[in-house]
Amino acid sequence: MVERVSRSHPECSKPTVCGPWASPLKFFESPNMPPRLGNPDLGLGVGLRTVHFNHILSEWPAVDWFEIISENFLNSQGRPRYVLDQIAERYPIVMHGVSLSIGSTDPLNFEYLKKLALLARQVQARWISDHVCWTGVAGRNTHDLLPVPLNEESLAHMVERVRVVQSVLERPLVLENPSSYLTFADSTMPEWEFLSQLADQANCGLLLDVNNVYVSSVNHDFDPVEYIERVPHDRVVQYHLAGHTNCGTHCIDTHDGAVIDAVWELYERARRLTGGVSTLLEWDANIPEFPVVHAEVQKAKQFFDASTSLKAPGRSSASGTAESLPSSRGPWPARGAVSNPLAFIVAGDA
């Protein structure tokens, strides 16, 4: 059942969330979470970008849904908001944020959360997502998605903050694995395990960015296939796909081109494990015309017929025996030492 918003609820004077999130606290405490937290598979979507506004309003393309960057519309009442309102009347909208800073030690910004909740009601957002990261400290915003130490202390800190955010938003939060370029010496678990425990303890959803898995696997020398196999597949609400820049010794998540074959192969494997999940293409630099972006995400259709035919290692099949995944087709990045991945950024070329 898709979350809807009643703009004139007879029993209250403000918009009311109806559907599976109508009783949010009860929903968060439920031990039997439905796949995707009860969210629908919206199909194939693209990120809403200003360069495509005129094309969308004139052509109303046959795209399944749009994802917006939440911060671009929180304080806007000009043309961007007018365009968004027009689009929201015709397409499902998902909100994707970059300023929640769920991993920061700064207090949560409740004014920001209230604005998120209001915008979500106004555009009938299907869900709200952000990143497993921190973006600033001491009141300063770095405008970057910074990695967190992957240990029990960070986990407990973030679980509590996610619970508070979900109470304010009155809906489950969906969190994305970011790309990263350094790790912490005091991390005690792989990222997939951190995400699994976070989703389980906070009862939130996951946005699995397949390109980020690939980028981070190159930068930190881990197996991207194991990552895909080990995340909790029933918690995956959405996928991200994107292009990146391979710098030889490391990769940068630039969102400036087409999806490479190795990322498509990871997506195919993930989709076999999760079944149908809303899939979105991000293209944020060197953005081509809308039909090019739309055609790129449409490539995902080739993997639809193969969905749900695999099980992760160690998970029982219907017969009670454990099944293992076939080996990957690759090609995967060569394993070995990776030179300082921050050199590309420090040099000022990013």
Coordinates of C-alpha atoms in Angstrom, one line a residue:
M1 CA 0.0 0.0 0.0
V2 CA 1.5 3.3 -1.1
E3 CA 1.7 6.2 1.4
R4 CA -0.6 8.9 0.5
V5 CA -1.4 12.3 2.0
S6 CA -4.8 13.7 2.7
R7 CA -4.8 17.4 2.2
S8 CA -8.2 17.9 3.9
H9 CA -8.5 15.2 6.6
P10 CA -11.9 15.7 8.3
E11 CA -10.5 15.1 11.8
C12 CA -7.5 17.5 11.8
S13 CA -6.4 20.8 10.4
K14 CA -3.1 19.7 9.0
P15 CA -2.1 17.1 6.3
T16 CA -2.1 13.6 7.7
V17 CA -0.1 10.6 6.6
C18 CA -2.2 7.6 5.8
G19 CA -1.3 4.1 4.8
P20 CA 1.4 1.8 6.4
W21 CA 3.0 4.7 8.3
A22 CA -0.2 6.0 9.8
S23 CA 0.9 4.7 13.2
P24 CA 4.7 5.3 13.0
L25 CA 5.8 4.3 16.4
K26 CA 3.9 1.0 16.2
F27 CA 5.4 0.5 12.7
F28 CA 8.9 1.1 13.9
E29 CA 8.5 -1.5 16.7
S30 CA 7.0 -4.2 14.6
P31 CA 9.2 -7.4 14.6
N32 CA 7.9 -8.5 11.2
M33 CA 8.9 -5.8 8.7
P34 CA 7.6 -6.3 5.2
P35 CA 10.1 -6.2 2.3
R36 CA 11.1 -2.7 1.4
L37 CA 9.4 -1.5 4.6
G38 CA 6.1 -2.0 2.7
N39 CA 7.1 0.5 0.0
P40 CA 6.2 -0.3 -3.6
D41 CA 8.7 -1.0 -6.4
L42 CA 8.3 2.3 -8.3
G43 CA 10.2 1.1 -11.4
L44 CA 12.9 3.1 -13.0
G45 CA 13.5 6.7 -12.2
V46 CA 15.9 9.6 -12.7
G47 CA 17.1 12.4 -10.5
L48 CA 15.2 15.7 -11.1
R49 CA 17.7 18.3 -12.4
T50 CA 17.1 22.0 -13.4
V51 CA 18.6 21.5 -16.9
H52 CA 15.7 19.2 -17.7
F53 CA 12.9 21.3 -16.3
N54 CA 11.8 22.6 -19.7
H55 CA 11.9 19.2 -21.4
I56 CA 9.8 17.6 -18.6
L57 CA 7.2 20.3 -18.6
S58 CA 6.8 20.3 -22.3
E59 CA 7.1 16.5 -23.0
W60 CA 5.9 14.8 -19.8
P61 CA 8.3 11.8 -20.6
A62 CA 7.3 8.3 -19.8
V63 CA 9.6 8.0 -16.7
D64 CA 8.3 6.0 -13.7
W65 CA 9.3 8.4 -11.0
F66 CA 11.7 11.3 -9.9
E67 CA 14.0 11.7 -7.0
I68 CA 14.7 15.2 -5.8
I69 CA 17.6 16.6 -3.7
S70 CA 15.6 17.7 -0.7
E71 CA 17.7 20.8 0.1
N72 CA 17.1 22.2 -3.3
F73 CA 13.4 22.8 -2.5
L74 CA 13.2 23.3 1.3
N75 CA 13.4 27.1 1.2
S76 CA 12.4 27.7 -2.5
Q77 CA 9.1 29.2 -3.4
G78 CA 10.2 30.3 -6.9
R79 CA 10.3 28.5 -10.2
P80 CA 12.0 25.3 -8.9
R81 CA 9.2 24.8 -6.5
Y82 CA 6.6 25.6 -9.1
V83 CA 8.1 23.0 -11.4
L84 CA 8.3 20.4 -8.6
D85 CA 4.6 20.9 -7.8
Q86 CA 3.7 20.4 -11.4
I87 CA 5.8 17.2 -11.6
A88 CA 4.5 15.9 -8.3
E89 CA 1.0 16.0 -9.6
R90 CA 1.9 13.5 -12.3
Y91 CA 4.8 11.4 -11.0
P92 CA 5.8 9.7 -7.7
I93 CA 8.4 11.7 -5.9
V94 CA 11.2 10.5 -3.6
M95 CA 13.2 12.9 -1.4
H96 CA 17.0 12.4 -1.1
G97 CA 18.9 14.6 1.3
V98 CA 22.5 15.5 1.8
S99 CA 22.4 17.5 5.1
L100 CA 21.0 15.2 7.7
S101 CA 24.5 14.5 9.1
I102 CA 23.2 11.4 11.0
G103 CA 26.7 10.4 12.0
S104 CA 27.7 13.8 13.4
T105 CA 28.2 14.6 17.1
D106 CA 26.3 17.9 16.7
P107 CA 22.7 18.0 17.9
L108 CA 20.1 17.0 15.3
N109 CA 18.7 20.0 13.5
F110 CA 15.0 19.8 14.3
E111 CA 14.1 22.9 12.2
Y112 CA 15.6 21.1 9.2
L113 CA 13.6 18.0 10.1
K114 CA 10.4 19.9 10.3
K115 CA 11.0 21.4 6.9
L116 CA 11.7 17.9 5.5
A117 CA 8.5 16.6 6.9
L118 CA 6.5 19.5 5.5
L119 CA 7.9 19.1 2.1
A120 CA 7.3 15.4 2.1
R121 CA 3.6 16.0 2.9
Q122 CA 3.3 18.7 0.2
V123 CA 4.8 16.6 -2.6
Q124 CA 3.4 13.3 -1.3
A125 CA 7.0 11.9 -1.1
R126 CA 7.0 8.1 -1.1
W127 CA 10.0 8.0 1.3
I128 CA 12.8 10.2 2.6
S129 CA 16.5 9.2 2.3
D130 CA 19.9 10.4 3.3
H131 CA 23.4 9.0 3.8
V132 CA 25.3 7.1 6.5
C133 CA 27.8 9.9 7.0
W134 CA 28.4 13.2 8.7
T135 CA 28.6 16.5 6.9
G136 CA 29.9 18.9 9.5
V137 CA 30.7 19.6 13.2
A138 CA 30.5 22.6 15.5
G139 CA 27.7 24.0 13.4
R140 CA 29.8 24.1 10.2
N141 CA 28.7 22.3 7.1
T142 CA 31.5 20.9 4.9
H143 CA 29.0 20.2 2.0
D144 CA 30.6 16.7 1.7
L145 CA 29.5 13.2 2.8
L146 CA 32.2 12.2 5.2
P147 CA 32.8 8.6 6.4
V148 CA 32.1 7.4 9.9
P149 CA 34.1 4.9 12.0
L150 CA 32.5 1.5 11.7
N151 CA 32.4 0.3 15.3
E152 CA 29.9 -0.3 18.1
E153 CA 30.2 3.2 19.5
S154 CA 29.3 4.8 16.2
L155 CA 26.6 2.3 15.7
A156 CA 24.9 3.0 19.0
H157 CA 25.2 6.8 18.4
M158 CA 23.6 6.6 14.9
V159 CA 20.8 4.1 16.0
E160 CA 19.6 6.5 18.6
R161 CA 19.6 9.5 16.2
V162 CA 17.8 7.5 13.4
R163 CA 15.1 6.6 15.9
V164 CA 14.6 10.3 16.8
V165 CA 14.6 11.4 13.2
Q166 CA 11.9 8.7 12.3
S167 CA 9.8 10.0 15.2
V168 CA 9.9 13.5 13.9
L169 CA 9.3 12.5 10.2
E170 CA 6.6 10.0 11.2
R171 CA 7.9 7.5 8.8
P172 CA 10.9 5.2 8.4
L173 CA 14.1 6.8 7.2
V174 CA 16.0 5.2 4.3
L175 CA 19.9 5.5 4.5
E176 CA 22.4 5.2 1.7
N177 CA 25.9 3.7 1.8
P178 CA 28.2 6.5 0.7
S179 CA 31.4 6.3 -1.4
S180 CA 34.5 6.8 0.7
Y181 CA 38.1 7.6 0.2
L182 CA 39.6 6.7 3.6
T183 CA 38.9 4.4 6.5
F184 CA 39.4 4.6 10.3
A185 CA 42.0 2.6 12.3
D186 CA 39.4 1.9 15.0
S187 CA 36.7 0.5 12.7
T188 CA 35.9 -3.0 13.8
M189 CA 33.4 -4.3 11.2
P190 CA 32.9 -4.1 7.4
E191 CA 30.5 -1.6 6.1
W192 CA 27.9 -4.1 5.1
E193 CA 27.7 -5.4 8.7
F194 CA 27.4 -1.9 10.0
L195 CA 24.5 -1.2 7.7
S196 CA 22.9 -4.5 8.6
Q197 CA 23.0 -3.8 12.3
L198 CA 21.9 -0.1 11.8
A199 CA 18.9 -1.1 9.8
D200 CA 17.9 -3.9 12.3
Q201 CA 18.4 -1.9 15.5
A202 CA 16.9 1.4 14.2
N203 CA 14.2 -0.4 12.1
C204 CA 15.1 1.8 9.1
G205 CA 15.5 1.1 5.3
L206 CA 18.5 1.0 3.1
L207 CA 19.2 2.8 -0.2
L208 CA 21.8 0.5 -1.8
D209 CA 24.1 2.6 -4.1
V210 CA 25.6 0.0 -6.3
N211 CA 28.1 2.4 -7.8
N212 CA 29.3 3.5 -4.4
V213 CA 29.9 -0.2 -3.5
Y214 CA 32.1 -0.5 -6.5
V215 CA 33.9 2.8 -6.0
S216 CA 34.6 2.0 -2.3
S217 CA 35.7 -1.5 -3.2
V218 CA 38.4 -0.2 -5.4
N219 CA 39.5 2.4 -2.9
H220 CA 39.6 0.1 0.1
D221 CA 40.4 -3.3 -1.5
F222 CA 37.3 -5.3 -0.5
D223 CA 35.1 -7.7 -2.5
P224 CA 32.1 -5.9 -3.9
V225 CA 30.3 -9.1 -4.5
E226 CA 30.5 -10.1 -0.8
Y227 CA 29.1 -6.7 0.1
I228 CA 26.1 -7.2 -2.2
E229 CA 25.5 -10.6 -0.8
R230 CA 25.7 -9.6 2.8
V231 CA 23.5 -6.6 3.1
P232 CA 20.0 -7.3 4.4
H233 CA 18.1 -7.6 1.2
D234 CA 14.6 -7.2 2.7
R235 CA 15.7 -3.8 4.0
V236 CA 16.6 -2.4 0.6
V237 CA 14.0 0.1 -0.4
Q238 CA 15.9 1.7 -3.4
Y239 CA 18.9 1.4 -5.7
H240 CA 21.2 4.1 -7.0
L241 CA 23.2 3.7 -10.2
A242 CA 25.7 6.2 -11.5
G243 CA 28.9 6.8 -13.4
H244 CA 32.3 7.5 -11.7
T245 CA 35.8 8.6 -12.6
N246 CA 38.6 5.9 -12.5
C247 CA 41.8 7.7 -11.5
G248 CA 43.9 4.5 -11.8
T249 CA 44.8 4.1 -8.2
H250 CA 41.3 5.0 -6.9
C251 CA 37.8 6.0 -8.1
I252 CA 35.9 9.1 -7.5
D253 CA 32.0 9.1 -7.3
T254 CA 31.5 11.9 -9.9
H255 CA 28.1 11.0 -11.4
D256 CA 29.3 12.4 -14.7
G257 CA 28.8 9.6 -17.2
A258 CA 27.2 6.2 -18.0
V259 CA 27.2 3.2 -15.7
I260 CA 30.1 0.9 -16.4
D261 CA 29.6 -2.9 -17.0
A262 CA 31.0 -4.0 -13.7
V263 CA 28.4 -1.9 -11.8
W264 CA 25.6 -3.3 -14.0
E265 CA 26.8 -6.8 -13.1
L266 CA 26.7 -5.9 -9.4
Y267 CA 23.2 -4.5 -9.9
E268 CA 22.1 -7.7 -11.6
R269 CA 23.4 -9.7 -8.7
A270 CA 21.7 -7.5 -6.2
R271 CA 18.4 -7.5 -8.0
R272 CA 18.4 -11.3 -8.0
L273 CA 18.7 -11.2 -4.2
T274 CA 16.2 -8.4 -3.5
G275 CA 13.6 -8.9 -6.2
G276 CA 12.1 -5.8 -7.7
V277 CA 13.3 -2.6 -6.0
S278 CA 12.9 1.0 -7.2
T279 CA 16.0 1.9 -9.2
L280 CA 17.3 5.4 -9.9
L281 CA 20.0 6.8 -12.1
E282 CA 22.1 9.8 -10.8
W283 CA 23.7 12.1 -13.3
D284 CA 25.0 15.3 -11.8
A285 CA 27.9 16.6 -13.9
N286 CA 28.3 16.9 -17.7
I287 CA 24.5 16.3 -17.8
P288 CA 23.3 15.3 -21.2
E289 CA 19.8 15.8 -22.6
F290 CA 17.0 14.1 -20.8
P291 CA 16.4 11.3 -23.3
V292 CA 20.0 10.2 -22.9
V293 CA 19.7 10.0 -19.1
H294 CA 16.4 8.2 -19.4
A295 CA 17.8 5.7 -21.9
E296 CA 20.7 4.9 -19.5
V297 CA 18.4 3.9 -16.6
Q298 CA 16.2 1.9 -19.0
K299 CA 19.2 -0.5 -19.5
A300 CA 18.2 -1.9 -16.1
K301 CA 15.2 -3.6 -17.7
Q302 CA 17.5 -6.3 -19.2
F303 CA 17.9 -7.7 -15.6
F304 CA 14.2 -7.7 -14.6
D305 CA 13.4 -11.3 -15.8
A306 CA 16.2 -12.7 -13.7
S307 CA 15.0 -11.3 -10.4
T308 CA 14.8 -13.4 -7.2
S309 CA 16.5 -16.4 -8.6
L310 CA 19.5 -16.3 -6.2
K311 CA 20.0 -16.5 -2.5
A312 CA 22.8 -15.2 -0.4
P313 CA 25.3 -17.6 1.1
G314 CA 24.2 -19.1 4.3
R315 CA 20.5 -18.3 3.8
S316 CA 18.3 -21.4 3.5
S317 CA 16.5 -22.3 0.4
A318 CA 13.0 -23.7 0.4
S319 CA 14.5 -27.2 0.8
G320 CA 16.4 -26.1 3.8
T321 CA 19.9 -26.3 2.2
A322 CA 22.2 -23.4 1.9
E323 CA 22.8 -22.1 -1.6
S324 CA 25.8 -20.2 -2.8
L325 CA 26.0 -17.6 -5.6
P326 CA 27.8 -18.4 -8.9
S327 CA 31.1 -16.7 -9.4
S328 CA 31.0 -13.2 -10.8
R329 CA 31.7 -12.5 -14.5
G330 CA 33.8 -9.4 -13.6
P331 CA 36.0 -7.8 -14.6
W332 CA 36.7 -6.7 -11.0
P333 CA 39.5 -4.3 -10.1
A334 CA 42.9 -5.8 -9.5
R335 CA 43.5 -6.3 -5.8
G336 CA 46.6 -4.6 -4.2
A337 CA 47.8 -1.5 -2.5
V338 CA 45.9 1.7 -3.3
S339 CA 47.9 4.9 -3.2
N340 CA 46.5 7.8 -1.2
P341 CA 43.0 8.3 -2.5
L342 CA 42.9 11.9 -1.2
A343 CA 45.7 13.1 -3.4
F344 CA 43.2 13.7 -6.2
I345 CA 41.1 15.9 -3.9
V346 CA 44.0 17.7 -2.1
A347 CA 45.5 18.6 -5.5
G348 CA 42.4 20.7 -6.2
D349 CA 41.4 18.7 -9.3
A350 CA 38.1 17.5 -8.0

